[in-house]
mmCIF file with all atom_site columns, C-alpha atoms and ligand atoms in Angstrom:
data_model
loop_
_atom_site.group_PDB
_atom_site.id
_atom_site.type_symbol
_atom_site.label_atom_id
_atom_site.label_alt_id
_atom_site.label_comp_id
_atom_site.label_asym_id
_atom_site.label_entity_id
_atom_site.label_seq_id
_atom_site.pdbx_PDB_ins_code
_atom_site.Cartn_x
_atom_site.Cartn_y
_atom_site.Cartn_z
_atom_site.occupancy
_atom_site.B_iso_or_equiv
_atom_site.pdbx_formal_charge
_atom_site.auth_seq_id
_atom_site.auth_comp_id
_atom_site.auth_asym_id
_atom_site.auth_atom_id
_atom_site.pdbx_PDB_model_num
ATOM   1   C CA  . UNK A 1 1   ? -27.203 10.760  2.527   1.00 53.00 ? 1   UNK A CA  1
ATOM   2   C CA  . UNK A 1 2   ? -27.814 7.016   2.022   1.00 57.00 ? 2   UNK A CA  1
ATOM   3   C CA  . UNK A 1 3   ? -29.606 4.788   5.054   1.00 58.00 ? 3   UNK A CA  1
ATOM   4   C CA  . UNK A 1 4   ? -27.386 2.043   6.668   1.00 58.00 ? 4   UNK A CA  1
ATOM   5   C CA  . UNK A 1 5   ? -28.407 -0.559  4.651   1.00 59.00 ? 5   UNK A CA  1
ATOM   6   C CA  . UNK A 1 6   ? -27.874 1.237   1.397   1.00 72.00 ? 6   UNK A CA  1
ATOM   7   C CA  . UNK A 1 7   ? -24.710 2.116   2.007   1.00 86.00 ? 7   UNK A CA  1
ATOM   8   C CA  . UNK A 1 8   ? -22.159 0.244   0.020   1.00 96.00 ? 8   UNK A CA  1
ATOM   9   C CA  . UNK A 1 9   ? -19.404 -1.736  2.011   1.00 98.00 ? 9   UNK A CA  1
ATOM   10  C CA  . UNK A 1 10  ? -16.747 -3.284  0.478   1.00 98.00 ? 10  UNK A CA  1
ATOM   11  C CA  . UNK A 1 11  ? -13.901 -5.436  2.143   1.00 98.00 ? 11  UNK A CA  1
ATOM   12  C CA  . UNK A 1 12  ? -9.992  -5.559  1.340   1.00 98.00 ? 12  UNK A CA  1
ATOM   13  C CA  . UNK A 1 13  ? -8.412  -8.651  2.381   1.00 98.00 ? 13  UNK A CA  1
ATOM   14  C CA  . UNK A 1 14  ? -4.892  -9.544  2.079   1.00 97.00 ? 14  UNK A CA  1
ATOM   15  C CA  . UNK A 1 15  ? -2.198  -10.249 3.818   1.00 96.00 ? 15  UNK A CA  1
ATOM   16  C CA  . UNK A 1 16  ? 0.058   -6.713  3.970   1.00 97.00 ? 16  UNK A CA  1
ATOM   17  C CA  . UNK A 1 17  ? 3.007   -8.096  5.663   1.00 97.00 ? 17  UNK A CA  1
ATOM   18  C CA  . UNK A 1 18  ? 3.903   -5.319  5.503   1.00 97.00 ? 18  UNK A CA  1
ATOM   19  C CA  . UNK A 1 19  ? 1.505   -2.413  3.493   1.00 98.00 ? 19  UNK A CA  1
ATOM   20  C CA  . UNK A 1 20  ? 3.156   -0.673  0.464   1.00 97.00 ? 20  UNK A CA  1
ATOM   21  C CA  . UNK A 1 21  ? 2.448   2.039   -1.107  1.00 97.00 ? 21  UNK A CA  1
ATOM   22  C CA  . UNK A 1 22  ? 0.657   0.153   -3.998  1.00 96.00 ? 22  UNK A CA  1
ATOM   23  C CA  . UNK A 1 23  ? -1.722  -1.221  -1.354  1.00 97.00 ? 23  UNK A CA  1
ATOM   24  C CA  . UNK A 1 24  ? -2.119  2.336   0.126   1.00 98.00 ? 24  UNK A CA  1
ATOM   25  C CA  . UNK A 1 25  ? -3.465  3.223   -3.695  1.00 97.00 ? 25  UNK A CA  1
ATOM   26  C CA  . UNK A 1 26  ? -6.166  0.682   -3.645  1.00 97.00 ? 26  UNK A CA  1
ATOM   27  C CA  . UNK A 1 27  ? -7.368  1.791   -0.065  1.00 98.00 ? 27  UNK A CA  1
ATOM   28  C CA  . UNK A 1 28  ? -7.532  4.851   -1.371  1.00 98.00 ? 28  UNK A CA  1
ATOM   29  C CA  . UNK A 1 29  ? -9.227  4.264   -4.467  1.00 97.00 ? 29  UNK A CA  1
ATOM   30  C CA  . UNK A 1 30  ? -11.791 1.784   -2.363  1.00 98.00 ? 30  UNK A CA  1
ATOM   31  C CA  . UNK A 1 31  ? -12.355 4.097   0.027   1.00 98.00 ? 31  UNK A CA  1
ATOM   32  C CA  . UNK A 1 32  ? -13.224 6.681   -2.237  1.00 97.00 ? 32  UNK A CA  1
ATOM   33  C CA  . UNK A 1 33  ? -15.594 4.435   -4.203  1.00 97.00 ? 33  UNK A CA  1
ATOM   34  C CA  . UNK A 1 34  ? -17.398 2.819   -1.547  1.00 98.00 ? 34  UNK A CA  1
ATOM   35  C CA  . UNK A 1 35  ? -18.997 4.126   1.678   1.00 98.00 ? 35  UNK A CA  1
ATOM   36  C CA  . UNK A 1 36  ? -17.200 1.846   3.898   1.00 98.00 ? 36  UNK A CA  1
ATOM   37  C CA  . UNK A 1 37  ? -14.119 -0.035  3.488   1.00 98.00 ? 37  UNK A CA  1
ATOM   38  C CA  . UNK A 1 38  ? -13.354 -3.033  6.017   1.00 98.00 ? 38  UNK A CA  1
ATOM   39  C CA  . UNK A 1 39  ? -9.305  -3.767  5.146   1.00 98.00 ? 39  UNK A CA  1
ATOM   40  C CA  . UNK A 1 40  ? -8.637  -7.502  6.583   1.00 98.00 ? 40  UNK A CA  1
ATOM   41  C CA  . UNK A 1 41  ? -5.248  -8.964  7.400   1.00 98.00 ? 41  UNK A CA  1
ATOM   42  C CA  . UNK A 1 42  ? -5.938  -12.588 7.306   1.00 96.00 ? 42  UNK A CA  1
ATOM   43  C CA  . UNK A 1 43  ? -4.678  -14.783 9.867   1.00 93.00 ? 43  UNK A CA  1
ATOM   44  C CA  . UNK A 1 44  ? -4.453  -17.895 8.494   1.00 78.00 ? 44  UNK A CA  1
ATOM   45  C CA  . UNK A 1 45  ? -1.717  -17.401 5.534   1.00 69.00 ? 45  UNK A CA  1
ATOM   46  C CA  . UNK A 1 46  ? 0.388   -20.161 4.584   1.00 69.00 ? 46  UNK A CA  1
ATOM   47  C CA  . UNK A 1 47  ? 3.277   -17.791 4.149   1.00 76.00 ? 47  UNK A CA  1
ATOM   48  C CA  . UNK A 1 48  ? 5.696   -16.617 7.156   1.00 89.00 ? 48  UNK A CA  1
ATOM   49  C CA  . UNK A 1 49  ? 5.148   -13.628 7.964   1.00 94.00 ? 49  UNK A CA  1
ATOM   50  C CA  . UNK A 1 50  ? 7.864   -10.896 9.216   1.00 96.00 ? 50  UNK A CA  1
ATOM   51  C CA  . UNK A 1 51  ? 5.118   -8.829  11.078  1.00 97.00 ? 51  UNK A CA  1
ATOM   52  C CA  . UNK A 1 52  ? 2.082   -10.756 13.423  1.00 96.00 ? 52  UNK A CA  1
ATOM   53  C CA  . UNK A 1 53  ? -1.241  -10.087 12.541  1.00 96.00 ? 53  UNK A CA  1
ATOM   54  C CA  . UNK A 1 54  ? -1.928  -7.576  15.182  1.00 97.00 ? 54  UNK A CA  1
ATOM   55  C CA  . UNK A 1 55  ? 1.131   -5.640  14.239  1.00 97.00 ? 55  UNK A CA  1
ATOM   56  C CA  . UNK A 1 56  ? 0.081   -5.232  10.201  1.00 98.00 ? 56  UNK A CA  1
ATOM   57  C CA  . UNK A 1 57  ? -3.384  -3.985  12.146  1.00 98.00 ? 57  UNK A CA  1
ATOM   58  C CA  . UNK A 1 58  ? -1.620  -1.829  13.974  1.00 98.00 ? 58  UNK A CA  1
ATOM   59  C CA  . UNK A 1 59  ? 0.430   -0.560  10.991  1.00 98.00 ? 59  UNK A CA  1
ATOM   60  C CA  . UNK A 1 60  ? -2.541  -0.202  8.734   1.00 98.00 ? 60  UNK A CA  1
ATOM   61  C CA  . UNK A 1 61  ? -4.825  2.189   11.269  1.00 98.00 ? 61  UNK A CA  1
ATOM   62  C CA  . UNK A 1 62  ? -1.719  4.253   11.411  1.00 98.00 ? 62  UNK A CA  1
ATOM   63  C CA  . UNK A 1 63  ? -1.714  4.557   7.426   1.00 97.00 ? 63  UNK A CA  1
ATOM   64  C CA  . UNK A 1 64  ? -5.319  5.046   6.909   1.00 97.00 ? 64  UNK A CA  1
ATOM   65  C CA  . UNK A 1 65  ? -6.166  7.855   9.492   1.00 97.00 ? 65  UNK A CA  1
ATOM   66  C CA  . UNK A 1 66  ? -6.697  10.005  5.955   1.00 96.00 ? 66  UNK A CA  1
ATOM   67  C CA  . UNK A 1 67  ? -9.566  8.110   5.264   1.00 98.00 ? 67  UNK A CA  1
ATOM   68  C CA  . UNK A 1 68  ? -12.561 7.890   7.746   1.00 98.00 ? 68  UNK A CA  1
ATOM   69  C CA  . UNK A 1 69  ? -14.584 5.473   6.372   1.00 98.00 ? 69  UNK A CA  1
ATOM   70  C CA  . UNK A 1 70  ? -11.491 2.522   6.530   1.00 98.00 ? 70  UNK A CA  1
ATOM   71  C CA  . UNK A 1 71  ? -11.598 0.143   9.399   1.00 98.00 ? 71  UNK A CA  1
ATOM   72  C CA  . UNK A 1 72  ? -8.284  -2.025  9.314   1.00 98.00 ? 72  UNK A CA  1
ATOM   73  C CA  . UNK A 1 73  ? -8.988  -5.540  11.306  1.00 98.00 ? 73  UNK A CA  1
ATOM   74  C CA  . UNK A 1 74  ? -8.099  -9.354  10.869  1.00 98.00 ? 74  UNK A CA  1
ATOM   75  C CA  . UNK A 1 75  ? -9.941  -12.017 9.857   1.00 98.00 ? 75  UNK A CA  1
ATOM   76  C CA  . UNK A 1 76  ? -9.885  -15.847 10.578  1.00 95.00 ? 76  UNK A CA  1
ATOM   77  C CA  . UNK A 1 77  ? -11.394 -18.608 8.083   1.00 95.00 ? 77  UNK A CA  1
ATOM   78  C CA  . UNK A 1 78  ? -13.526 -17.890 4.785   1.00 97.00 ? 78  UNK A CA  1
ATOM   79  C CA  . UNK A 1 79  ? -13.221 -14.446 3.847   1.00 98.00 ? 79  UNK A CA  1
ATOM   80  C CA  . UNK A 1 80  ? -17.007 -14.692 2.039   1.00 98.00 ? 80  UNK A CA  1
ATOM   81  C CA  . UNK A 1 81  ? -18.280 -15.298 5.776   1.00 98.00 ? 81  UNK A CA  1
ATOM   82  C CA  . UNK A 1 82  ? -16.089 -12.934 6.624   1.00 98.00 ? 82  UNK A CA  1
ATOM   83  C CA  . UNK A 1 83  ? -17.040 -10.225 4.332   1.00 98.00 ? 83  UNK A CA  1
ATOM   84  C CA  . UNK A 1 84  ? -21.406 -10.913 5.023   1.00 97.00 ? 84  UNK A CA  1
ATOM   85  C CA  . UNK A 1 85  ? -20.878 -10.909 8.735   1.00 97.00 ? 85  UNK A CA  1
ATOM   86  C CA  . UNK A 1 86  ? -19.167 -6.989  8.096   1.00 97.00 ? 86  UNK A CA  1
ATOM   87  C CA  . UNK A 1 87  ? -22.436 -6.649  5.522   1.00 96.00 ? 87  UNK A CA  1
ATOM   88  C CA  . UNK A 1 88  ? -20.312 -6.580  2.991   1.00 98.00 ? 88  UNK A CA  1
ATOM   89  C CA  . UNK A 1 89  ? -20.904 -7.606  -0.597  1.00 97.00 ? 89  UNK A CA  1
ATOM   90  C CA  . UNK A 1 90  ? -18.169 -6.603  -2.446  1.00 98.00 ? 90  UNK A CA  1
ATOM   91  C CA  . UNK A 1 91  ? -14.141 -8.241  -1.992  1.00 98.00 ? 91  UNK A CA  1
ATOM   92  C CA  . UNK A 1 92  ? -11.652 -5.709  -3.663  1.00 98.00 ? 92  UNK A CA  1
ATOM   93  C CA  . UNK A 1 93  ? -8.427  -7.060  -4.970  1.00 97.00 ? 93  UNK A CA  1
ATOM   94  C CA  . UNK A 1 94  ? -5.549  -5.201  -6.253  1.00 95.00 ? 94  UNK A CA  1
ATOM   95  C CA  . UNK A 1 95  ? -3.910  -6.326  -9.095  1.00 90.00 ? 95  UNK A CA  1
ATOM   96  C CA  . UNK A 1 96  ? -0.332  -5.631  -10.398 1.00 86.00 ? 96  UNK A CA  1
ATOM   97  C CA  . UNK A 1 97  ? 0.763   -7.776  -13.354 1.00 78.00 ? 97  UNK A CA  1
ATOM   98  C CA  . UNK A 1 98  ? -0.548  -10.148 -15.950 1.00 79.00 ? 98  UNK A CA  1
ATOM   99  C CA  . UNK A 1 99  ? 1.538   -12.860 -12.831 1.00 77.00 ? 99  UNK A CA  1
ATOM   100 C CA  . UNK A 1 100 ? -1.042  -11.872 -10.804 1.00 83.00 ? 100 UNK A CA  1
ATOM   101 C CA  . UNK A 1 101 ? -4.425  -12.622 -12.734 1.00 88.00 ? 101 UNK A CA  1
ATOM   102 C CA  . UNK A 1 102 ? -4.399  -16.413 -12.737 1.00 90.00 ? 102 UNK A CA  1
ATOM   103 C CA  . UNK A 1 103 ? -4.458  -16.845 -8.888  1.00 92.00 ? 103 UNK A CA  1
ATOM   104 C CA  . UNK A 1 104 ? -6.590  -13.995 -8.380  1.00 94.00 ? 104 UNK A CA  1
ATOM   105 C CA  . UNK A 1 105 ? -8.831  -15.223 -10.881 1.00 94.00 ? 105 UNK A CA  1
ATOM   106 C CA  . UNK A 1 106 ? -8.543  -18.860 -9.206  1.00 96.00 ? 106 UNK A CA  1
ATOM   107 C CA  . UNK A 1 107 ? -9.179  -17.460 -6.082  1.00 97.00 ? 107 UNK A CA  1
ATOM   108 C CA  . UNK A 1 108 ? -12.150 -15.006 -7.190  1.00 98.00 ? 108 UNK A CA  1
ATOM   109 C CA  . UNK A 1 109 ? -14.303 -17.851 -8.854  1.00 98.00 ? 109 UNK A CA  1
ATOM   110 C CA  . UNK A 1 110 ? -13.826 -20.055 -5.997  1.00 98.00 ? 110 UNK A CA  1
ATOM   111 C CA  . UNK A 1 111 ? -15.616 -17.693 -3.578  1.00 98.00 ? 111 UNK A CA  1
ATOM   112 C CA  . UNK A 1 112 ? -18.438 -16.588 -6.425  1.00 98.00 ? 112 UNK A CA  1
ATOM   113 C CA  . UNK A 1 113 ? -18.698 -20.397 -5.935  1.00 98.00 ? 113 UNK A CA  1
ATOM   114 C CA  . UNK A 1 114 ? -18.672 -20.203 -2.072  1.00 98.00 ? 114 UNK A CA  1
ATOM   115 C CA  . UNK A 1 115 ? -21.289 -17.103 -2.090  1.00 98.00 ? 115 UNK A CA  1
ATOM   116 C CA  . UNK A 1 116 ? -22.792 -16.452 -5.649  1.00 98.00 ? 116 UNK A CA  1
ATOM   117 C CA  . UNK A 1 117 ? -23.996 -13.240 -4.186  1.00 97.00 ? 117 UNK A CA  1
ATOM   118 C CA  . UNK A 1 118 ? -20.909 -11.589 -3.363  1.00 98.00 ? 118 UNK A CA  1
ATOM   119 C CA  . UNK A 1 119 ? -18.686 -9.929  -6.014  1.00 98.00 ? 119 UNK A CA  1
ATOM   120 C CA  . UNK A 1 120 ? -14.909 -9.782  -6.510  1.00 98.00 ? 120 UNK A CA  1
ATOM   121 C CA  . UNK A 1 121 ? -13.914 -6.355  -8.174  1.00 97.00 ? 121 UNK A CA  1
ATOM   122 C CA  . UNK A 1 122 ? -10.320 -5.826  -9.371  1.00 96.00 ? 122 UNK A CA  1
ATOM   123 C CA  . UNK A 1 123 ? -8.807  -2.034  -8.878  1.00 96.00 ? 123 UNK A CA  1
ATOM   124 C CA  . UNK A 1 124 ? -5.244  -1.555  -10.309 1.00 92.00 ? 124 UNK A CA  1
ATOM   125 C CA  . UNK A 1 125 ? -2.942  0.576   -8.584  1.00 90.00 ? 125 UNK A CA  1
ATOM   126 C CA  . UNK A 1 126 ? -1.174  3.431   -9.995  1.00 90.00 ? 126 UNK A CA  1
ATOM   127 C CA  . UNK A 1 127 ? 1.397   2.304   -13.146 1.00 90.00 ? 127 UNK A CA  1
ATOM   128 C CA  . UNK A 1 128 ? 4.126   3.849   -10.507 1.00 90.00 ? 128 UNK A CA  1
ATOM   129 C CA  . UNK A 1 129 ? 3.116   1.307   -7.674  1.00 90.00 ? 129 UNK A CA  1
ATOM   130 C CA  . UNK A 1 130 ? 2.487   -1.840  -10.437 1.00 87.00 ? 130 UNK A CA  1
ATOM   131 C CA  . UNK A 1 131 ? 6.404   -3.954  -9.303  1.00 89.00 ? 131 UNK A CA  1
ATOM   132 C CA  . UNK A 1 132 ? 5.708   -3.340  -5.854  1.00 93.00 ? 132 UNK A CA  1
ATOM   133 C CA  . UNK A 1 133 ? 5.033   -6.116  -3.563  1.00 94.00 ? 133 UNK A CA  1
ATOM   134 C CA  . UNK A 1 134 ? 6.144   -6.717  0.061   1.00 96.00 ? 134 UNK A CA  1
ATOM   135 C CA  . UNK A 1 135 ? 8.322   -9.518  -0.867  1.00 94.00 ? 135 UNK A CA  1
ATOM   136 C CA  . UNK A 1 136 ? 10.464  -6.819  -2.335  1.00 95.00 ? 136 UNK A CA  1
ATOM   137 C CA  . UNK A 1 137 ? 10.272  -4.089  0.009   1.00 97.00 ? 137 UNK A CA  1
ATOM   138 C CA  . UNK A 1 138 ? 11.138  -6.585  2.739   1.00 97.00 ? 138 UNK A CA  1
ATOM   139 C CA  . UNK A 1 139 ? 14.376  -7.343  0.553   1.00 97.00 ? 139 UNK A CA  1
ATOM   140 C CA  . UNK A 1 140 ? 15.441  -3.951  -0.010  1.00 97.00 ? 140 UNK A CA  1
ATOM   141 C CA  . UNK A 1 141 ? 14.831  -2.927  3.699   1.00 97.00 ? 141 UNK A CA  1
ATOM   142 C CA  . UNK A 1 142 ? 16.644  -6.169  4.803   1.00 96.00 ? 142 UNK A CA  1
ATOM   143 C CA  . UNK A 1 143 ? 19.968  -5.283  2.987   1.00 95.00 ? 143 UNK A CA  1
ATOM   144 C CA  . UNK A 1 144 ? 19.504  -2.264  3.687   1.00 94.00 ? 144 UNK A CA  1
ATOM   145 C CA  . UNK A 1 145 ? 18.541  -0.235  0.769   1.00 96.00 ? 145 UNK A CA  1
ATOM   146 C CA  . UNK A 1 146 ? 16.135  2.882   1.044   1.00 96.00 ? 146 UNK A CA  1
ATOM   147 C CA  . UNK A 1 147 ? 12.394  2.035   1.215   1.00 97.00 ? 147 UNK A CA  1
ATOM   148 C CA  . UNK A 1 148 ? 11.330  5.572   1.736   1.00 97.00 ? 148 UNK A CA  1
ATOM   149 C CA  . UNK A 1 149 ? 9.349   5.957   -1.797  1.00 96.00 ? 149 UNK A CA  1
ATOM   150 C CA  . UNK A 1 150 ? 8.175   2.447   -1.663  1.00 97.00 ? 150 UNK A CA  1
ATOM   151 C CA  . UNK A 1 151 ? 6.189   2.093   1.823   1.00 98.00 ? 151 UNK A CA  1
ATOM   152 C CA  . UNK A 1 152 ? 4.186   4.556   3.600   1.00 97.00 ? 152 UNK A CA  1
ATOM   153 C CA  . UNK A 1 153 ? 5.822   6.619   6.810   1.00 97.00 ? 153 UNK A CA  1
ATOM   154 C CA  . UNK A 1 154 ? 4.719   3.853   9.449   1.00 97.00 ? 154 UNK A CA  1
ATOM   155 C CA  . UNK A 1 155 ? 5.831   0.998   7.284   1.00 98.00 ? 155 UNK A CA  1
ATOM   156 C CA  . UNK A 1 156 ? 9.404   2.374   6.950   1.00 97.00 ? 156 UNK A CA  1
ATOM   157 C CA  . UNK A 1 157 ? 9.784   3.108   10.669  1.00 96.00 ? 157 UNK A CA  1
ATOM   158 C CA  . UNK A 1 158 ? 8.830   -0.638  11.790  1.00 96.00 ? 158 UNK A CA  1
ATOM   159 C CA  . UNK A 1 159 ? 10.548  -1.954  8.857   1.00 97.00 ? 159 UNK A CA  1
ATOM   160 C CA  . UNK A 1 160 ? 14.026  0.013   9.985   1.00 95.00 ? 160 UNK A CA  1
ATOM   161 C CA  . UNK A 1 161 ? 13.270  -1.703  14.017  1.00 94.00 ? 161 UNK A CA  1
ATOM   162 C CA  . UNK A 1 162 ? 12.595  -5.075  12.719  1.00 93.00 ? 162 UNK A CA  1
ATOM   163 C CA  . UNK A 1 163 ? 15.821  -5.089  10.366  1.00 93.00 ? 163 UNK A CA  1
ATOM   164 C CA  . UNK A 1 164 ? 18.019  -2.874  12.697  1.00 87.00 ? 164 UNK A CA  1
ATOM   165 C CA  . UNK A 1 165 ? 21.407  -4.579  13.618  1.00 63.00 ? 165 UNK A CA  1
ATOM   166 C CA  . UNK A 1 166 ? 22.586  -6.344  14.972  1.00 59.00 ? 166 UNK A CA  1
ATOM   167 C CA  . UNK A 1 167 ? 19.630  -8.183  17.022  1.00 53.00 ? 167 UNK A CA  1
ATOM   168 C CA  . UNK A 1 168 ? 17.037  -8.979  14.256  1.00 53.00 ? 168 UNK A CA  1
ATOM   169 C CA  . UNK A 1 169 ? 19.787  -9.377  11.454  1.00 55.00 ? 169 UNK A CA  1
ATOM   170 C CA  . UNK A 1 170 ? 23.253  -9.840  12.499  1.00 55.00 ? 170 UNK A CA  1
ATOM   171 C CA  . UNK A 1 171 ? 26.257  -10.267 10.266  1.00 55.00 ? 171 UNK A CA  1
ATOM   172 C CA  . UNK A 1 172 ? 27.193  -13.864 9.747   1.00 52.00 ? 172 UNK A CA  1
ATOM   173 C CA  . UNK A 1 173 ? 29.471  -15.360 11.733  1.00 52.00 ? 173 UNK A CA  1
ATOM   174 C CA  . UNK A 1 174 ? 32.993  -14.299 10.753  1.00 53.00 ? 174 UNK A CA  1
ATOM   175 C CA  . UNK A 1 175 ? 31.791  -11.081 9.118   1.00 53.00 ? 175 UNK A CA  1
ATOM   176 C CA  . UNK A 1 176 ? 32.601  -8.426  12.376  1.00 52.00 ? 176 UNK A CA  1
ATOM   177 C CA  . UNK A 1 177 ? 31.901  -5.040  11.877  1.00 49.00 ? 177 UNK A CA  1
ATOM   178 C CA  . UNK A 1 178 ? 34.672  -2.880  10.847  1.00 50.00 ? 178 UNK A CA  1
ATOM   179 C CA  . UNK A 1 179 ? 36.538  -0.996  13.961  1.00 49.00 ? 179 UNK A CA  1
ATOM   180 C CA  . UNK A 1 180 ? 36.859  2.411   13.839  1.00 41.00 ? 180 UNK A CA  1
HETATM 181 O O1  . PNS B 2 .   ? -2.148  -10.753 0.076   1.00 87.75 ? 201 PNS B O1  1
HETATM 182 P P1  . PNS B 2 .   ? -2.508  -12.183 -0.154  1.00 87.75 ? 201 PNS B P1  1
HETATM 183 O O2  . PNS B 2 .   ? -1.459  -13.094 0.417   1.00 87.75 ? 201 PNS B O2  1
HETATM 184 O O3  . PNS B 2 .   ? -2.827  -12.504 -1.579  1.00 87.75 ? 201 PNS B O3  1
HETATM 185 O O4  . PNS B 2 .   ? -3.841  -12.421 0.730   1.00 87.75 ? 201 PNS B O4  1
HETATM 186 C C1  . PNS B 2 .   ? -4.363  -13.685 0.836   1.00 87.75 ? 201 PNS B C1  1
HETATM 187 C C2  . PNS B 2 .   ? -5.779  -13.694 1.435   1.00 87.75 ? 201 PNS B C2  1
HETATM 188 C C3  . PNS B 2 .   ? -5.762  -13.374 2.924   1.00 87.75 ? 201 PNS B C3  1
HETATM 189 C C4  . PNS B 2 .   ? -6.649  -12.683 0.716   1.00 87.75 ? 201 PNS B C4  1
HETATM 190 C C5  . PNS B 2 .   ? -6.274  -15.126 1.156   1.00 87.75 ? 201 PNS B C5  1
HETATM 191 O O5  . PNS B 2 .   ? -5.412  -16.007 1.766   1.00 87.75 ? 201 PNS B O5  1
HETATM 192 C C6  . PNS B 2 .   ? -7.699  -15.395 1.591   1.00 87.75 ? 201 PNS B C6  1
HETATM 193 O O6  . PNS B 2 .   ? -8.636  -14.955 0.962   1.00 87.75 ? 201 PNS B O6  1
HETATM 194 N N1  . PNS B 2 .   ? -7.855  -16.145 2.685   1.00 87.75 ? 201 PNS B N1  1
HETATM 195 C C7  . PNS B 2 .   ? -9.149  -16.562 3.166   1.00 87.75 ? 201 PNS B C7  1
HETATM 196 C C8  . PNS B 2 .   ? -9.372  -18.047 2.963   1.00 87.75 ? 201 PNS B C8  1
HETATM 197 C C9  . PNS B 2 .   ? -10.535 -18.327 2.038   1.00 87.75 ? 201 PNS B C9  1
HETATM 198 O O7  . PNS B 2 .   ? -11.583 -17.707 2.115   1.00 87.75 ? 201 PNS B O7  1
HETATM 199 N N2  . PNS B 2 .   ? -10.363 -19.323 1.154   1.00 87.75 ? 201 PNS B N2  1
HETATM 200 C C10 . PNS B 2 .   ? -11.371 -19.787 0.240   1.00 87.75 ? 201 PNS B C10 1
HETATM 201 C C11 . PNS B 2 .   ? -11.397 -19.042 -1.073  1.00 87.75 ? 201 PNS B C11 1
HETATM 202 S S1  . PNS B 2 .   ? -10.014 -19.297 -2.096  1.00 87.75 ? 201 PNS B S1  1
#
């Protein structure tokens, strides 16, 4: 059994809006590697997101009760502070395609920049998982399309309220549903 301070922490940030079942392979495979695993949905993305912060939280404790040693939380700012405030040394970062490598790579060197003494460490998900992406999932569940062997469980049920008609996506103006 390792002390406290020998155990190895790692952190997972990104922005899971909403988790798929490729990022549910690299929890797994972090949590199995490291003694803790700290996932963190950042706050401050440029991008617009379809869930809030607190909701992909909320989400991601549902989908990791399999694995103890996860903690799902968000984070605000630099993820390096971040990560050393959690006593973390170690960012994990999932990567897909050859599309992915240049920002990731971008993005890794700039924080061995920020904090020289904290290391970036790549995992690839499964070969099954390797086109997913949220972008596409929230596609597919938006026109409708079956999601069920892309997200996990919770994903698909929040997915199915947010894009349920007609409140969150009704049919353009002109379009009525058919009367029957
Ligand atoms: O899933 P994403 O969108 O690739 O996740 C992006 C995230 C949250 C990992 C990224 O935006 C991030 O690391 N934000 C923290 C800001 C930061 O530390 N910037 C300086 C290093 S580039």
């Amino acid at each position: 059994m390792k002390t406290p301070e020998k155990a190895l922490a790692a952190v997972y940030p990104g922005s899971f809006d909403p988790a798929t079942n490729g990022h549910l392979d690299v929890i797994e495979r972090a949590a199995t590697t490291f003694d803790r695993l700290v996932v963190a949905v950042g706050r401050n993305s440029t991008k617009t997101p379809l869930f809030t912060p607190d909701e992909r939280v909320e989400i991601l404790r549902a989908c990791c009760t399999p694995w103890p040693n996860v903690s799902v939380t968000t984070f605000d700012g630099m993820l390096v502070n971040f990560a050393r405030e959690r006593g973390a040394r170690v960012l994990i970062k999932g990567l897909r395609a050859v599309s992915d490598f240049e920002y990731e790579f971008q993005m890794a060197l700039a924080n061995r920049h920020l904090a020289p003494d904290i290391e970036t460490l790549f995992l690839m998900a499964g070969a099954e998982h390797l086109y997913l992406s949220s972008s596409i999932v929230k596609e597919i569940a938006r026109l409708g399309g079956d999601i069920a062997a892309l997200v996990p469980p919770p994903v698909e049920a929040r997915l199915k309220e947010k894009f349920a008609r007609p409140a969150a996506n009704p049919l353009p103006a002109g379009d009525e549903p058919l009367k029957t």
